[in-house]
Amino acid sequence: MNLFDKLAIRLSVTRMEMLVISGLLAGLLTGIVLDVFHNGAVPADTFTTGDNQKPISDARVDSLLREAALLHTAAPRKSTQQHGTARTQNSPTEAEATASAEPTGTIVFSSASPEELSTIPGIGKVMAERLIEFRQSRHGNIAGFEDLLEVKGIGRKRLETLQQHLILE
């Protein structure tokens, strides 16, 4: 008995199944070897720049991405006049793009719409509606952020997020 027959008996497969599995494994290994030699093995934690091919660390890439996000959120917004008061307004595509990167303290809670509140990270449509209902039940009289803990679904962690993104007047 040769090696394939013994292995086929141990694994409870036929000789033909064993040959097919062996062929697939050989093809897979050949593909991996060719890919490594063709593309070269580049460490996963470094990237290279265009001209001088210096490696860039993950920390540098993260800091560049953070800077780009800050520049994106610091872009000026369109201003429209409504009833004699200036108010900033995002287009729908802008609101979706900045949903997770809204700058701190930009939404006035007393006049915020559910759409504006839902741009805050961790606040969906349902939670935004609850916040609006809470504001209406208090007739806009909210002494501090601690009052928002009465809203169902608002805990300490979500309250911290709201403090970063809301202005109480």
CSV table of N, CA and C in Angstrom, one decimal:
chain,number,residue,atom,x,y,z
A,1,MET,N,0.8,-1.2,0.0
A,1,MET,CA,0.0,0.0,0.0
A,1,MET,C,0.9,1.2,0.0
A,2,ASN,N,0.5,2.2,-0.8
A,2,ASN,CA,1.3,3.4,-0.9
A,2,ASN,C,0.7,4.4,0.1
A,3,LEU,N,1.3,5.6,0.2
A,3,LEU,CA,0.9,6.6,1.2
A,3,LEU,C,-0.5,7.1,1.0
A,4,PHE,N,-0.9,7.3,-0.3
A,4,PHE,CA,-2.2,7.8,-0.6
A,4,PHE,C,-3.3,6.8,-0.1
A,5,ASP,N,-3.1,5.5,-0.3
A,5,ASP,CA,-4.0,4.5,0.1
A,5,ASP,C,-4.2,4.5,1.6
A,6,LYS,N,-3.1,4.5,2.3
A,6,LYS,CA,-3.1,4.5,3.8
A,6,LYS,C,-3.8,5.7,4.3
A,7,LEU,N,-3.5,6.9,3.7
A,7,LEU,CA,-4.1,8.1,4.2
A,7,LEU,C,-5.6,8.1,3.9
A,8,ALA,N,-6.0,7.6,2.7
A,8,ALA,CA,-7.4,7.5,2.3
A,8,ALA,C,-8.2,6.6,3.3
A,9,ILE,N,-7.6,5.5,3.7
A,9,ILE,CA,-8.3,4.6,4.6
A,9,ILE,C,-8.4,5.3,6.0
A,10,ARG,N,-7.4,6.0,6.4
A,10,ARG,CA,-7.5,6.7,7.8
A,10,ARG,C,-8.5,7.8,7.7
A,11,LEU,N,-8.6,8.6,6.6
A,11,LEU,CA,-9.6,9.7,6.5
A,11,LEU,C,-11.0,9.2,6.0
A,12,SER,N,-11.1,8.0,5.7
A,12,SER,CA,-12.4,7.4,5.2
A,12,SER,C,-12.9,8.1,4.0
A,13,VAL,N,-11.9,8.3,3.0
A,13,VAL,CA,-12.3,8.9,1.7
A,13,VAL,C,-11.7,7.9,0.7
A,14,THR,N,-12.3,8.0,-0.5
A,14,THR,CA,-11.8,7.2,-1.6
A,14,THR,C,-10.5,7.7,-2.2
A,15,ARG,N,-9.8,6.8,-2.9
A,15,ARG,CA,-8.5,7.2,-3.5
A,15,ARG,C,-8.7,8.4,-4.4
A,16,MET,N,-9.8,8.4,-5.2
A,16,MET,CA,-10.0,9.5,-6.2
A,16,MET,C,-10.2,10.8,-5.4
A,17,GLU,N,-11.0,10.8,-4.3
A,17,GLU,CA,-11.2,12.0,-3.5
A,17,GLU,C,-9.9,12.5,-3.0
A,18,MET,N,-9.0,11.6,-2.6
A,18,MET,CA,-7.7,11.9,-2.0
A,18,MET,C,-6.9,12.6,-3.1
A,19,LEU,N,-6.9,12.1,-4.3
A,19,LEU,CA,-6.1,12.7,-5.4
A,19,LEU,C,-6.7,14.1,-5.7
A,20,VAL,N,-8.0,14.3,-5.7
A,20,VAL,CA,-8.6,15.7,-6.0
A,20,VAL,C,-8.1,16.6,-4.9
A,21,ILE,N,-8.2,16.2,-3.6
A,21,ILE,CA,-7.8,17.1,-2.5
A,21,ILE,C,-6.3,17.4,-2.6
A,22,SER,N,-5.5,16.5,-3.0
A,22,SER,CA,-4.1,16.7,-3.1
A,22,SER,C,-3.8,17.7,-4.2
A,23,GLY,N,-4.5,17.6,-5.4
A,23,GLY,CA,-4.3,18.5,-6.5
A,23,GLY,C,-4.7,19.9,-6.1
A,24,LEU,N,-5.8,20.1,-5.4
A,24,LEU,CA,-6.3,21.4,-5.0
A,24,LEU,C,-5.3,22.0,-4.0
A,25,LEU,N,-4.8,21.2,-3.1
A,25,LEU,CA,-3.7,21.8,-2.1
A,25,LEU,C,-2.5,22.2,-2.9
A,26,ALA,N,-2.1,21.3,-3.8
A,26,ALA,CA,-0.8,21.7,-4.6
A,26,ALA,C,-1.1,23.0,-5.4
A,27,GLY,N,-2.2,23.1,-6.0
A,27,GLY,CA,-2.5,24.4,-6.7
A,27,GLY,C,-2.5,25.6,-5.8
A,28,LEU,N,-3.1,25.4,-4.6
A,28,LEU,CA,-3.2,26.5,-3.6
A,28,LEU,C,-1.7,26.9,-3.2
A,29,LEU,N,-0.9,26.0,-2.9
A,29,LEU,CA,0.4,26.3,-2.4
A,29,LEU,C,1.2,26.9,-3.6
A,30,THR,N,1.1,26.4,-4.8
A,30,THR,CA,1.8,27.0,-5.9
A,30,THR,C,1.3,28.5,-6.1
A,31,GLY,N,0.1,28.7,-6.0
A,31,GLY,CA,-0.4,30.1,-6.1
A,31,GLY,C,0.1,31.0,-5.0
A,32,ILE,N,0.2,30.5,-3.8
A,32,ILE,CA,0.8,31.3,-2.7
A,32,ILE,C,2.3,31.6,-3.0
A,33,VAL,N,3.0,30.6,-3.4
A,33,VAL,CA,4.4,30.8,-3.6
A,33,VAL,C,4.6,31.8,-4.8
A,34,LEU,N,3.9,31.7,-5.9
A,34,LEU,CA,4.0,32.6,-7.0
A,34,LEU,C,3.6,34.0,-6.6
A,35,ASP,N,2.6,34.2,-5.8
A,35,ASP,CA,2.2,35.5,-5.3
A,35,ASP,C,3.2,36.2,-4.5
A,36,VAL,N,3.9,35.4,-3.6
A,36,VAL,CA,4.9,36.0,-2.7
A,36,VAL,C,6.1,36.4,-3.6
A,37,PHE,N,6.5,35.6,-4.5
A,37,PHE,CA,7.7,35.9,-5.3
A,37,PHE,C,7.4,37.0,-6.4
A,38,HIS,N,6.2,37.0,-6.9
A,38,HIS,CA,5.8,38.0,-7.9
A,38,HIS,C,5.6,39.4,-7.2
A,39,ASN,N,4.8,39.5,-6.2
A,39,ASN,CA,4.5,40.8,-5.5
A,39,ASN,C,5.6,41.2,-4.5
A,40,GLY,N,6.3,40.3,-4.0
A,40,GLY,CA,7.3,40.6,-2.9
A,40,GLY,C,6.5,40.7,-1.6
A,41,ALA,N,7.2,40.3,-0.5
A,41,ALA,CA,6.5,40.3,0.8
A,41,ALA,C,6.8,41.7,1.4
A,42,VAL,N,5.7,42.5,1.6
A,42,VAL,CA,5.8,43.8,2.2
A,42,VAL,C,5.1,43.6,3.6
A,43,PRO,N,5.8,44.1,4.6
A,43,PRO,CA,5.2,44.0,6.0
A,43,PRO,C,3.9,44.8,6.0
A,44,ALA,N,2.9,44.2,6.7
A,44,ALA,CA,1.6,44.8,6.7
A,44,ALA,C,1.5,46.1,7.5
A,45,ASP,N,2.5,46.4,8.3
A,45,ASP,CA,2.5,47.6,9.1
A,45,ASP,C,3.2,48.8,8.5
A,46,THR,N,3.7,48.7,7.3
A,46,THR,CA,4.3,49.8,6.7
A,46,THR,C,3.8,50.1,5.3
A,47,PHE,N,3.8,51.3,4.8
A,47,PHE,CA,3.4,51.7,3.5
A,47,PHE,C,4.6,52.5,3.0
A,48,THR,N,4.7,52.8,1.7
A,48,THR,CA,5.8,53.5,1.1
A,48,THR,C,5.2,54.8,0.4
A,49,THR,N,6.0,55.8,0.4
A,49,THR,CA,5.6,57.0,-0.3
A,49,THR,C,6.0,56.9,-1.7
A,50,GLY,N,5.6,57.9,-2.6
A,50,GLY,CA,5.9,57.8,-4.0
A,50,GLY,C,7.3,57.9,-4.4
A,51,ASP,N,8.0,59.0,-4.1
A,51,ASP,CA,9.3,59.3,-4.7
A,51,ASP,C,10.5,58.5,-4.0
A,52,ASN,N,10.6,58.7,-2.8
A,52,ASN,CA,11.8,58.2,-2.1
A,52,ASN,C,11.6,56.8,-1.5
A,53,GLN,N,10.4,56.3,-1.5
A,53,GLN,CA,10.1,54.9,-1.0
A,53,GLN,C,10.5,54.7,0.4
A,54,LYS,N,10.3,55.7,1.3
A,54,LYS,CA,10.6,55.6,2.7
A,54,LYS,C,9.3,54.9,3.3
A,55,PRO,N,9.5,54.0,4.3
A,55,PRO,CA,8.4,53.4,4.9
A,55,PRO,C,7.7,54.4,5.8
A,56,ILE,N,6.3,54.3,5.9
A,56,ILE,CA,5.5,55.2,6.7
A,56,ILE,C,4.9,54.3,7.8
A,57,SER,N,5.0,54.6,9.0
A,57,SER,CA,4.5,53.7,10.1
A,57,SER,C,3.0,53.9,10.2
A,58,ASP,N,2.4,52.9,10.9
A,58,ASP,CA,0.9,53.0,11.1
A,58,ASP,C,0.5,54.2,11.9
A,59,ALA,N,1.4,54.6,12.8
A,59,ALA,CA,1.1,55.8,13.7
A,59,ALA,C,1.0,57.1,12.8
A,60,ARG,N,1.9,57.2,11.8
A,60,ARG,CA,2.0,58.3,10.9
A,60,ARG,C,0.7,58.3,10.0
A,61,VAL,N,0.3,57.2,9.5
A,61,VAL,CA,-0.9,57.1,8.7
A,61,VAL,C,-2.1,57.5,9.5
A,62,ASP,N,-2.2,57.0,10.8
A,62,ASP,CA,-3.3,57.4,11.6
A,62,ASP,C,-3.4,58.9,11.8
A,63,SER,N,-2.2,59.5,12.1
A,63,SER,CA,-2.2,60.9,12.3
A,63,SER,C,-2.6,61.7,11.1
A,64,LEU,N,-2.2,61.2,9.9
A,64,LEU,CA,-2.6,61.9,8.7
A,64,LEU,C,-4.1,61.8,8.4
A,65,LEU,N,-4.6,60.6,8.7
A,65,LEU,CA,-6.1,60.5,8.6
A,65,LEU,C,-6.8,61.3,9.6
A,66,ARG,N,-6.3,61.5,10.8
A,66,ARG,CA,-7.0,62.3,11.8
A,66,ARG,C,-6.9,63.8,11.3
A,67,GLU,N,-5.8,64.2,10.8
A,67,GLU,CA,-5.7,65.6,10.3
A,67,GLU,C,-6.7,65.8,9.1
A,68,ALA,N,-6.8,64.9,8.2
A,68,ALA,CA,-7.7,65.0,7.1
A,68,ALA,C,-9.1,65.1,7.6
A,69,ALA,N,-9.5,64.3,8.6
A,69,ALA,CA,-10.9,64.4,9.2
A,69,ALA,C,-11.1,65.8,9.8
A,70,LEU,N,-10.1,66.3,10.5
A,70,LEU,CA,-10.3,67.6,11.1
A,70,LEU,C,-10.4,68.7,10.1
A,71,LEU,N,-9.6,68.6,9.0
A,71,LEU,CA,-9.8,69.6,7.9
A,71,LEU,C,-11.1,69.5,7.3
A,72,HIS,N,-11.6,68.3,7.1
A,72,HIS,CA,-13.0,68.1,6.5
A,72,HIS,C,-14.1,68.7,7.4
A,73,THR,N,-14.0,68.6,8.7
A,73,THR,CA,-15.0,69.1,9.6
A,73,THR,C,-14.9,70.6,9.8
A,74,ALA,N,-13.7,71.2,9.5
A,74,ALA,CA,-13.5,72.6,9.7
A,74,ALA,C,-13.9,73.4,8.5
A,75,ALA,N,-14.3,72.7,7.4
A,75,ALA,CA,-14.7,73.4,6.2
A,75,ALA,C,-15.9,74.3,6.5
A,76,PRO,N,-16.0,75.5,5.9
A,76,PRO,CA,-17.1,76.4,6.2
A,76,PRO,C,-18.4,75.9,5.6
A,77,ARG,N,-19.5,76.2,6.3
A,77,ARG,CA,-20.8,75.7,5.9
A,77,ARG,C,-21.6,76.8,5.3
A,78,LYS,N,-22.6,76.5,4.5
A,78,LYS,CA,-23.5,77.5,3.9
A,78,LYS,C,-24.3,78.1,5.0
A,79,SER,N,-24.6,79.4,4.8
A,79,SER,CA,-25.4,80.1,5.8
A,79,SER,C,-26.6,80.6,5.1
A,80,THR,N,-27.8,80.4,5.7
A,80,THR,CA,-29.0,81.0,5.1
A,80,THR,C,-29.7,81.8,6.1
A,81,GLN,N,-30.5,82.8,5.7
A,81,GLN,CA,-31.2,83.7,6.5
A,81,GLN,C,-32.6,83.1,6.7
A,82,GLN,N,-33.0,82.9,8.0
A,82,GLN,CA,-34.4,82.5,8.3
A,82,GLN,C,-34.9,83.4,9.4
A,83,HIS,N,-36.0,84.1,9.1
A,83,HIS,CA,-36.7,84.9,10.1
A,83,HIS,C,-35.7,85.9,10.7
A,84,GLY,N,-34.8,86.5,10.0
A,84,GLY,CA,-33.9,87.5,10.5
A,84,GLY,C,-32.7,87.0,11.3
A,85,THR,N,-32.6,85.7,11.5
A,85,THR,CA,-31.4,85.2,12.2
A,85,THR,C,-30.6,84.3,11.3
A,86,ALA,N,-29.3,84.4,11.4
A,86,ALA,CA,-28.4,83.5,10.6
A,86,ALA,C,-28.4,82.1,11.2
A,87,ARG,N,-28.4,81.1,10.4
A,87,ARG,CA,-28.4,79.8,10.9
A,87,ARG,C,-27.6,78.9,9.9
A,88,THR,N,-26.7,78.1,10.4
A,88,THR,CA,-25.9,77.2,9.5
A,88,THR,C,-26.8,76.0,9.1
A,89,GLN,N,-26.6,75.6,7.8
A,89,GLN,CA,-27.4,74.5,7.3
A,89,GLN,C,-26.5,73.6,6.5
A,90,ASN,N,-26.6,72.3,6.7
A,90,ASN,CA,-25.9,71.3,5.9
A,90,ASN,C,-26.8,70.7,4.8
A,91,SER,N,-26.2,70.5,3.7
A,91,SER,CA,-26.9,69.8,2.7
A,91,SER,C,-27.0,68.3,3.1
A,92,PRO,N,-28.0,67.5,2.6
A,92,PRO,CA,-28.2,66.2,3.1
A,92,PRO,C,-26.9,65.3,2.9
A,93,THR,N,-26.2,65.5,1.8
A,93,THR,CA,-25.0,64.7,1.6
A,93,THR,C,-23.9,65.1,2.6
A,94,GLU,N,-23.8,66.4,2.9
A,94,GLU,CA,-22.9,66.8,3.9
A,94,GLU,C,-23.2,66.3,5.3
A,95,ALA,N,-24.5,66.2,5.6
A,95,ALA,CA,-24.9,65.7,6.9
A,95,ALA,C,-24.5,64.3,7.1
A,96,GLU,N,-24.7,63.5,6.0
A,96,GLU,CA,-24.3,62.1,6.1
A,96,GLU,C,-22.8,61.9,6.1
A,97,ALA,N,-22.1,62.7,5.4
A,97,ALA,CA,-20.6,62.6,5.4
A,97,ALA,C,-20.0,63.0,6.8
A,98,THR,N,-20.6,64.0,7.5
A,98,THR,CA,-20.1,64.4,8.7
A,98,THR,C,-20.8,63.8,9.9
A,99,ALA,N,-21.6,62.8,9.8
A,99,ALA,CA,-22.4,62.2,10.9
A,99,ALA,C,-21.5,61.8,12.0
A,100,SER,N,-20.4,61.2,11.7
A,100,SER,CA,-19.5,60.7,12.8
A,100,SER,C,-18.4,61.7,13.2
A,101,ALA,N,-18.3,62.8,12.4
A,101,ALA,CA,-17.2,63.7,12.7
A,101,ALA,C,-17.7,65.1,13.0
A,102,GLU,N,-18.9,65.3,13.6
A,102,GLU,CA,-19.5,66.6,13.8
A,102,GLU,C,-18.6,67.3,14.9
A,103,PRO,N,-18.3,68.6,14.6
A,103,PRO,CA,-17.4,69.3,15.6
A,103,PRO,C,-18.2,69.5,16.9
A,104,THR,N,-17.4,69.7,18.0
A,104,THR,CA,-18.0,69.8,19.3
A,104,THR,C,-18.8,71.0,19.5
A,105,GLY,N,-20.0,70.9,20.2
A,105,GLY,CA,-20.8,72.1,20.6
A,105,GLY,C,-21.4,72.8,19.4
A,106,THR,N,-21.8,72.2,18.4
A,106,THR,CA,-22.3,72.9,17.2
A,106,THR,C,-23.8,72.9,17.1
A,107,ILE,N,-24.6,72.1,17.9
A,107,ILE,CA,-26.0,72.0,17.7
A,107,ILE,C,-26.7,72.7,19.0
A,108,VAL,N,-27.5,73.6,18.7
A,108,VAL,CA,-28.3,74.3,19.8
A,108,VAL,C,-29.5,73.4,20.1
A,109,PHE,N,-29.5,72.8,21.3
A,109,PHE,CA,-30.6,71.8,21.7
A,109,PHE,C,-32.0,72.4,21.6
A,110,SER,N,-32.1,73.7,22.0
A,110,SER,CA,-33.5,74.3,22.1
A,110,SER,C,-34.1,74.5,20.7
A,111,SER,N,-33.3,74.5,19.7
A,111,SER,CA,-33.9,74.7,18.3
A,111,SER,C,-33.5,73.6,17.4
A,112,ALA,N,-33.0,72.5,17.9
A,112,ALA,CA,-32.5,71.4,17.0
A,112,ALA,C,-33.6,70.5,16.5
A,113,SER,N,-33.5,70.1,15.2
A,113,SER,CA,-34.5,69.2,14.6
A,113,SER,C,-34.1,67.8,14.9
A,114,PRO,N,-34.9,66.8,14.7
A,114,PRO,CA,-34.5,65.4,14.8
A,114,PRO,C,-33.4,65.0,13.9
A,115,GLU,N,-33.4,65.6,12.7
A,115,GLU,CA,-32.4,65.3,11.7
A,115,GLU,C,-31.0,65.8,12.2
A,116,GLU,N,-31.0,67.0,12.8
A,116,GLU,CA,-29.7,67.6,13.3
A,116,GLU,C,-29.2,66.7,14.5
A,117,LEU,N,-30.2,66.3,15.4
A,117,LEU,CA,-29.7,65.5,16.5
A,117,LEU,C,-29.2,64.1,16.1
A,118,SER,N,-29.8,63.6,15.0
A,118,SER,CA,-29.4,62.3,14.6
A,118,SER,C,-28.0,62.3,13.9
A,119,THR,N,-27.4,63.5,13.7
A,119,THR,CA,-26.1,63.5,13.2
A,119,THR,C,-25.0,63.3,14.3
A,120,ILE,N,-25.5,63.3,15.5
A,120,ILE,CA,-24.6,63.1,16.6
A,120,ILE,C,-24.3,61.6,16.7
A,121,PRO,N,-23.0,61.2,16.9
A,121,PRO,CA,-22.7,59.8,16.9
A,121,PRO,C,-23.4,59.1,18.1
A,122,GLY,N,-24.0,58.0,17.8
A,122,GLY,CA,-24.7,57.3,18.9
A,122,GLY,C,-26.2,57.7,19.1
A,123,ILE,N,-26.6,58.7,18.3
A,123,ILE,CA,-28.0,59.1,18.4
A,123,ILE,C,-28.7,58.8,17.1
A,124,GLY,N,-29.6,57.9,17.1
A,124,GLY,CA,-30.4,57.6,15.9
A,124,GLY,C,-31.7,58.4,15.8
A,125,LYS,N,-32.5,58.0,14.9
A,125,LYS,CA,-33.8,58.7,14.7
A,125,LYS,C,-34.7,58.6,15.9
A,126,VAL,N,-34.7,57.4,16.5
A,126,VAL,CA,-35.6,57.1,17.6
A,126,VAL,C,-35.1,58.0,18.8
A,127,MET,N,-33.8,57.9,19.1
A,127,MET,CA,-33.3,58.7,20.3
A,127,MET,C,-33.5,60.2,20.0
A,128,ALA,N,-33.3,60.6,18.8
A,128,ALA,CA,-33.5,62.1,18.5
A,128,ALA,C,-35.0,62.5,18.8
A,129,GLU,N,-35.9,61.6,18.4
A,129,GLU,CA,-37.3,61.9,18.7
A,129,GLU,C,-37.6,61.9,20.2
A,130,ARG,N,-37.0,61.0,20.9
A,130,ARG,CA,-37.2,61.0,22.4
A,130,ARG,C,-36.6,62.3,23.0
A,131,LEU,N,-35.5,62.8,22.5
A,131,LEU,CA,-34.9,64.0,23.0
A,131,LEU,C,-35.8,65.2,22.7
A,132,ILE,N,-36.4,65.2,21.5
A,132,ILE,CA,-37.4,66.3,21.1
A,132,ILE,C,-38.6,66.3,22.0
A,133,GLU,N,-39.1,65.0,22.2
A,133,GLU,CA,-40.3,64.9,23.1
A,133,GLU,C,-40.0,65.4,24.5
A,134,PHE,N,-38.8,65.1,25.0
A,134,PHE,CA,-38.4,65.5,26.3
A,134,PHE,C,-38.3,67.0,26.4
A,135,ARG,N,-37.7,67.6,25.4
A,135,ARG,CA,-37.6,69.1,25.3
A,135,ARG,C,-39.0,69.7,25.3
A,136,GLN,N,-39.9,69.1,24.5
A,136,GLN,CA,-41.3,69.7,24.5
A,136,GLN,C,-42.0,69.5,25.8
A,137,SER,N,-41.8,68.4,26.5
A,137,SER,CA,-42.5,68.2,27.7
A,137,SER,C,-42.0,69.1,28.8
A,138,ARG,N,-40.8,69.6,28.7
A,138,ARG,CA,-40.2,70.5,29.6
A,138,ARG,C,-40.4,72.0,29.1
A,139,HIS,N,-41.1,72.2,28.0
A,139,HIS,CA,-41.3,73.5,27.4
A,139,HIS,C,-40.0,74.2,27.2
A,140,GLY,N,-38.9,73.4,26.9
A,140,GLY,CA,-37.6,74.0,26.6
A,140,GLY,C,-36.8,74.4,27.8
A,141,ASN,N,-37.4,74.2,29.0
A,141,ASN,CA,-36.7,74.5,30.3
A,141,ASN,C,-35.8,73.4,30.7
A,142,ILE,N,-34.6,73.3,30.3
A,142,ILE,CA,-33.7,72.3,30.7
A,142,ILE,C,-32.5,73.0,31.4
A,143,ALA,N,-32.4,72.6,32.7
A,143,ALA,CA,-31.4,73.3,33.6
A,143,ALA,C,-30.0,72.9,33.2
A,144,GLY,N,-29.7,71.7,32.9
A,144,GLY,CA,-28.4,71.2,32.6
A,144,GLY,C,-28.4,69.9,31.9
A,145,PHE,N,-27.3,69.4,31.6
A,145,PHE,CA,-27.2,68.1,30.9
A,145,PHE,C,-27.6,67.0,31.7
A,146,GLU,N,-27.5,67.1,33.0
A,146,GLU,CA,-28.0,66.0,33.9
A,146,GLU,C,-29.5,65.7,33.8
A,147,ASP,N,-30.2,66.7,33.4
A,147,ASP,CA,-31.7,66.5,33.1
A,147,ASP,C,-31.9,65.5,32.0
A,148,LEU,N,-31.0,65.4,31.0
A,148,LEU,CA,-31.2,64.5,29.9
A,148,LEU,C,-31.1,63.0,30.3
A,149,LEU,N,-30.6,62.8,31.5
A,149,LEU,CA,-30.5,61.4,32.0
A,149,LEU,C,-31.9,60.8,32.2
A,150,GLU,N,-32.9,61.6,32.3
A,150,GLU,CA,-34.3,61.2,32.4
A,150,GLU,C,-34.8,60.6,31.1
A,151,VAL,N,-34.2,60.9,30.0
A,151,VAL,CA,-34.7,60.3,28.7
A,151,VAL,C,-34.3,58.8,28.6
A,152,LYS,N,-35.2,58.0,28.2
A,152,LYS,CA,-35.0,56.6,28.1
A,152,LYS,C,-33.9,56.3,27.1
A,153,GLY,N,-32.8,55.6,27.5
A,153,GLY,CA,-31.7,55.3,26.6
A,153,GLY,C,-30.5,56.2,26.8
A,154,ILE,N,-30.6,57.2,27.6
A,154,ILE,CA,-29.5,58.1,27.8
A,154,ILE,C,-28.8,57.7,29.1
A,155,GLY,N,-27.6,57.3,29.1
A,155,GLY,CA,-26.8,56.9,30.2
A,155,GLY,C,-25.6,57.9,30.3
A,156,ARG,N,-24.7,57.6,31.2
A,156,ARG,CA,-23.6,58.5,31.4
A,156,ARG,C,-22.7,58.6,30.2
A,157,LYS,N,-22.5,57.5,29.5
A,157,LYS,CA,-21.6,57.5,28.3
A,157,LYS,C,-22.2,58.3,27.2
A,158,ARG,N,-23.5,58.1,26.9
A,158,ARG,CA,-24.2,58.8,25.9
A,158,ARG,C,-24.3,60.3,26.3
A,159,LEU,N,-24.5,60.6,27.6
A,159,LEU,CA,-24.5,61.9,28.0
A,159,LEU,C,-23.2,62.7,27.8
A,160,GLU,N,-22.1,62.0,27.9
A,160,GLU,CA,-20.8,62.6,27.6
A,160,GLU,C,-20.7,63.0,26.1
A,161,THR,N,-21.3,62.1,25.3
A,161,THR,CA,-21.3,62.5,23.8
A,161,THR,C,-22.2,63.7,23.5
A,162,LEU,N,-23.3,63.7,24.2
A,162,LEU,CA,-24.2,64.8,24.0
A,162,LEU,C,-23.6,66.1,24.5
A,163,GLN,N,-22.9,66.1,25.6
A,163,GLN,CA,-22.2,67.3,26.1
A,163,GLN,C,-21.2,67.8,25.1
A,164,GLN,N,-20.6,66.9,24.4
A,164,GLN,CA,-19.6,67.4,23.4
A,164,GLN,C,-20.2,68.0,22.2
A,165,HIS,N,-21.4,67.6,21.9
A,165,HIS,CA,-22.0,68.1,20.6
A,165,HIS,C,-23.2,69.0,20.7
A,166,LEU,N,-23.7,69.2,22.0
A,166,LEU,CA,-24.9,70.1,22.1
A,166,LEU,C,-24.5,71.4,22.9
A,167,ILE,N,-25.3,72.4,22.7
A,167,ILE,CA,-25.2,73.6,23.4
A,167,ILE,C,-26.6,73.8,24.1
A,168,LEU,N,-26.7,74.0,25.4
A,168,LEU,CA,-28.0,74.2,26.1
A,168,LEU,C,-28.1,75.7,26.3
A,169,GLU,N,-29.2,76.3,25.9
A,169,GLU,CA,-29.5,77.7,26.1
A,169,GLU,C,-30.6,78.0,27.0
